Amino acid sequence: TCTEDGVKEHYECSACGKLFADAQGKTETKKSSLVIEKLDHDWEKIIEKMATTDEEGIINYICRRNPEHTARETFIYRFSGNETVSYGKDAVLSIKRSVNEEETFDLFRSVEVDGQTLEKDCYEAKPGSLIITLNQSFINTLPAGVHKITVNFEDGCVDLTFPLQEIETTEQGNGNIGIVILASALGLLIVASAVIAVVAKRKGQKQ
């Protein structure tokens, strides 16, 4: 059965107690050789409730060999670190399943950003439990503002909301520096003009 070992057909001599594989008593055997190992459960998986960011999912298991054997599992998916997303670099996201963590990668199905399913060239997915890397070339196409990543699995999903802020360009930075330099030069020119005027006034008074 699923839970107990079986025993092969055999014969026992009533006189000596020896075991034989045949009724004629020609092929002697041992008790250890007669064991048929248990089959273990052959589970059928039934998803009762999909997991979300805030609520656990529920899965029921029914053994195909014996429907009286059942099991129940509750679980949820979580981002496992301090995930950050910003312009100009790849974003690495790590996700784990709270139960049977080793199944996380196999159950992964897709990635969405703002409700749109990403093409596979926009990210890389690899096990451990699940590590998703969003390519910076894709991130740079997103407008500034708040965005939502949804990672979908066979039995649930998990969401992450993140902000993207505008980055000042080098040209803008150089422009600001130029304005500061120009303002400083004008200030020096005004001071110099004032000094010249004072000196000229004093010479006029002496004459």
Tab-separated table of C-alpha atoms in Angstrom:
chain	number	residue	atom	x	y	z
A	1	THR	CA	0.000	0.000	0.000
A	2	CYS	CA	1.020	3.664	0.189
A	3	THR	CA	2.093	3.394	3.814
A	4	GLU	CA	2.980	-0.250	4.494
A	5	ASP	CA	5.358	-2.781	2.925
A	6	GLY	CA	3.892	-5.854	1.258
A	7	VAL	CA	5.062	-9.506	1.265
A	8	LYS	CA	5.629	-11.750	-1.759
A	9	GLU	CA	3.852	-15.079	-1.996
A	10	HIS	CA	5.892	-17.816	-0.290
A	11	TYR	CA	5.685	-21.118	1.571
A	12	GLU	CA	6.847	-22.125	5.002
A	13	CYS	CA	7.845	-25.669	5.931
A	14	SER	CA	5.806	-26.801	8.913
A	15	ALA	CA	8.585	-29.179	9.996
A	16	CYS	CA	11.707	-26.988	9.844
A	17	GLY	CA	10.239	-23.493	9.523
A	18	LYS	CA	12.263	-22.645	6.385
A	19	LEU	CA	10.795	-20.361	3.737
A	20	PHE	CA	10.465	-21.291	0.066
A	21	ALA	CA	9.435	-19.414	-3.042
A	22	ASP	CA	7.695	-22.478	-4.518
A	23	ALA	CA	5.215	-25.013	-3.212
A	24	GLN	CA	7.603	-27.890	-3.932
A	25	GLY	CA	10.159	-26.533	-1.459
A	26	LYS	CA	12.982	-26.441	-4.029
A	27	THR	CA	13.824	-22.687	-3.930
A	28	GLU	CA	14.655	-21.540	-0.439
A	29	THR	CA	14.329	-17.838	0.340
A	30	LYS	CA	14.705	-15.377	3.209
A	31	LYS	CA	12.194	-13.133	4.853
A	32	SER	CA	14.103	-10.000	3.728
A	33	SER	CA	13.808	-11.140	0.112
A	34	LEU	CA	10.034	-11.337	0.369
A	35	VAL	CA	9.500	-7.649	1.206
A	36	ILE	CA	7.654	-5.513	-1.332
A	37	GLU	CA	8.456	-1.879	-0.551
A	38	LYS	CA	5.559	0.477	0.050
A	39	LEU	CA	4.470	2.472	-2.996
A	40	ASP	CA	4.315	5.935	-1.364
A	41	HIS	CA	1.547	8.345	-2.210
A	42	ASP	CA	0.711	9.361	-5.767
A	43	TRP	CA	-0.696	12.799	-5.047
A	44	GLU	CA	-3.206	14.637	-7.182
A	45	LYS	CA	-2.822	18.380	-6.605
A	46	ILE	CA	-5.990	20.487	-6.320
A	47	ILE	CA	-5.615	24.250	-5.866
A	48	GLU	CA	-8.373	25.487	-3.584
A	49	LYS	CA	-7.148	29.081	-3.352
A	50	MET	CA	-4.403	30.975	-5.177
A	51	ALA	CA	-1.869	32.779	-2.998
A	52	THR	CA	-1.646	36.585	-3.168
A	53	THR	CA	0.657	39.175	-1.627
A	54	ASP	CA	-1.563	39.458	1.441
A	55	GLU	CA	-3.303	36.066	1.683
A	56	GLU	CA	-2.113	32.472	1.907
A	57	GLY	CA	-2.932	29.979	-0.816
A	58	ILE	CA	-4.458	26.568	-0.105
A	59	ILE	CA	-3.698	23.282	-1.880
A	60	ASN	CA	-5.409	19.950	-1.234
A	61	TYR	CA	-3.754	16.628	-2.112
A	62	ILE	CA	-5.628	13.357	-2.750
A	63	CYS	CA	-3.768	10.069	-3.229
A	64	ARG	CA	-4.681	8.379	-6.510
A	65	ARG	CA	-3.939	4.958	-5.000
A	66	ASN	CA	-6.139	5.500	-1.978
A	67	PRO	CA	-8.522	8.517	-1.930
A	68	GLU	CA	-8.780	8.188	1.835
A	69	HIS	CA	-5.201	9.486	2.069
A	70	THR	CA	-5.312	13.283	1.901
A	71	ALA	CA	-3.117	16.258	2.791
A	72	ARG	CA	-3.554	20.042	2.973
A	73	GLU	CA	-0.994	22.808	2.456
A	74	THR	CA	-1.115	26.564	3.123
A	75	PHE	CA	1.623	28.831	1.736
A	76	ILE	CA	2.509	32.320	0.512
A	77	TYR	CA	5.170	33.916	-1.699
A	78	ARG	CA	7.426	36.670	-0.328
A	79	PHE	CA	10.207	38.924	-1.591
A	80	SER	CA	13.125	37.909	0.604
A	81	GLY	CA	15.280	41.055	0.675
A	82	ASN	CA	15.308	44.842	0.373
A	83	GLU	CA	14.478	45.011	-3.322
A	84	THR	CA	15.167	48.366	-4.998
A	85	VAL	CA	14.637	49.459	-8.598
A	86	SER	CA	16.347	52.512	-10.108
A	87	TYR	CA	17.419	53.872	-13.475
A	88	GLY	CA	20.774	52.933	-14.953
A	89	LYS	CA	21.278	49.486	-13.398
A	90	ASP	CA	19.808	45.991	-13.247
A	91	ALA	CA	17.309	45.240	-10.473
A	92	VAL	CA	17.680	41.893	-8.669
A	93	LEU	CA	14.555	40.472	-7.009
A	94	SER	CA	14.581	37.361	-4.798
A	95	ILE	CA	11.375	35.460	-4.049
A	96	LYS	CA	10.704	32.457	-1.794
A	97	ARG	CA	7.753	30.133	-1.222
A	98	SER	CA	6.991	29.733	2.476
A	99	VAL	CA	6.433	25.954	2.120
A	100	ASN	CA	8.491	23.621	-0.098
A	101	GLU	CA	10.841	26.483	-0.952
A	102	GLU	CA	12.728	24.324	-3.445
A	103	GLU	CA	9.652	24.327	-5.723
A	104	THR	CA	9.645	28.131	-6.152
A	105	PHE	CA	11.557	28.183	-9.456
A	106	ASP	CA	9.637	25.265	-11.006
A	107	LEU	CA	6.297	26.935	-10.218
A	108	PHE	CA	7.336	30.316	-11.707
A	109	ARG	CA	5.374	31.372	-14.801
A	110	SER	CA	5.776	35.069	-15.733
A	111	VAL	CA	6.581	38.668	-14.735
A	112	GLU	CA	4.301	41.681	-15.204
A	113	VAL	CA	5.045	45.391	-14.819
A	114	ASP	CA	2.018	47.663	-14.500
A	115	GLY	CA	-0.231	44.840	-15.725
A	116	GLN	CA	1.759	44.086	-18.885
A	117	THR	CA	3.470	40.676	-19.245
A	118	LEU	CA	7.186	41.124	-19.956
A	119	GLU	CA	8.971	39.458	-22.838
A	120	LYS	CA	11.722	37.110	-21.682
A	121	ASP	CA	14.458	39.371	-23.086
A	122	CYS	CA	13.469	42.001	-20.473
A	123	TYR	CA	14.553	39.845	-17.536
A	124	GLU	CA	16.428	36.728	-16.450
A	125	ALA	CA	15.029	34.080	-14.079
A	126	LYS	CA	17.125	31.491	-12.275
A	127	PRO	CA	16.743	29.207	-9.230
A	128	GLY	CA	17.690	30.025	-5.695
A	129	SER	CA	14.751	30.017	-4.695
A	130	LEU	CA	13.730	32.332	-7.539
A	131	ILE	CA	16.004	35.183	-8.577
A	132	ILE	CA	14.677	37.598	-11.204
A	133	THR	CA	16.933	40.232	-12.752
A	134	LEU	CA	15.198	43.083	-14.575
A	135	ASN	CA	17.518	44.407	-17.288
A	136	GLN	CA	18.502	48.065	-16.980
A	137	SER	CA	17.690	48.560	-20.683
A	138	PHE	CA	14.057	47.748	-19.835
A	139	ILE	CA	14.004	49.794	-16.611
A	140	ASN	CA	15.286	52.846	-18.502
A	141	THR	CA	12.181	52.719	-20.747
A	142	LEU	CA	9.824	53.209	-17.794
A	143	PRO	CA	8.547	56.720	-17.058
A	144	ALA	CA	9.230	58.316	-13.697
A	145	GLY	CA	6.599	57.519	-11.082
A	146	VAL	CA	5.268	54.566	-9.102
A	147	HIS	CA	5.204	51.130	-10.763
A	148	LYS	CA	4.104	47.620	-9.759
A	149	ILE	CA	5.875	44.330	-10.449
A	150	THR	CA	3.789	41.143	-10.299
A	151	VAL	CA	5.522	37.752	-10.292
A	152	ASN	CA	3.134	34.951	-11.265
A	153	PHE	CA	3.318	31.309	-10.226
A	154	GLU	CA	1.235	28.229	-10.992
A	155	ASP	CA	-0.490	28.574	-7.625
A	156	GLY	CA	-0.345	32.283	-6.819
A	157	CYS	CA	1.447	35.609	-7.239
A	158	VAL	CA	3.292	38.332	-5.321
A	159	ASP	CA	3.423	42.113	-5.937
A	160	LEU	CA	6.070	44.782	-5.338
A	161	THR	CA	5.426	48.526	-5.713
A	162	PHE	CA	8.443	50.740	-6.399
A	163	PRO	CA	9.097	54.428	-7.269
A	164	LEU	CA	11.318	55.666	-10.098
A	165	GLN	CA	12.683	59.223	-9.861
A	166	GLU	CA	14.044	61.450	-12.604
A	167	ILE	CA	17.855	61.642	-12.814
A	168	GLU	CA	19.552	64.961	-13.649
A	169	THR	CA	21.618	64.652	-16.819
A	170	THR	CA	25.243	65.734	-17.130
A	171	GLU	CA	24.185	68.535	-19.477
A	172	GLN	CA	21.820	69.926	-16.877
A	173	GLY	CA	24.546	69.707	-14.247
A	174	ASN	CA	27.034	71.589	-16.448
A	175	GLY	CA	24.379	74.226	-17.111
A	176	ASN	CA	23.915	74.802	-13.394
A	177	ILE	CA	27.676	75.123	-12.914
A	178	GLY	CA	27.814	77.657	-15.743
A	179	ILE	CA	25.094	79.756	-14.126
A	180	VAL	CA	26.982	79.771	-10.813
A	181	ILE	CA	30.243	80.830	-12.515
A	182	LEU	CA	28.474	83.598	-14.464
A	183	ALA	CA	26.768	84.880	-11.314
A	184	SER	CA	30.109	84.906	-9.483
A	185	ALA	CA	31.793	86.819	-12.315
A	186	LEU	CA	29.031	89.423	-12.369
A	187	GLY	CA	29.359	89.811	-8.627
A	188	LEU	CA	33.101	90.461	-8.877
A	189	LEU	CA	32.531	92.947	-11.687
A	190	ILE	CA	30.037	94.913	-9.592
A	191	VAL	CA	32.425	94.998	-6.615
A	192	ALA	CA	35.311	96.153	-8.814
A	193	SER	CA	33.165	98.919	-10.327
A	194	ALA	CA	32.212	100.138	-6.866
A	195	VAL	CA	35.870	100.268	-5.772
A	196	ILE	CA	36.873	102.248	-8.872
A	197	ALA	CA	34.047	104.709	-8.269
A	198	VAL	CA	35.144	105.291	-4.654
A	199	VAL	CA	38.777	105.871	-5.667
A	200	ALA	CA	37.764	108.298	-8.400
A	201	LYS	CA	35.587	110.243	-5.965
A	202	ARG	CA	38.434	110.607	-3.450
A	203	LYS	CA	40.807	111.938	-6.139
A	204	GLY	CA	38.202	114.490	-7.145
A	205	GLN	CA	37.883	115.685	-3.557
A	206	LYS	CA	41.687	116.151	-3.221
A	207	GLN	CA	41.853	118.341	-6.298
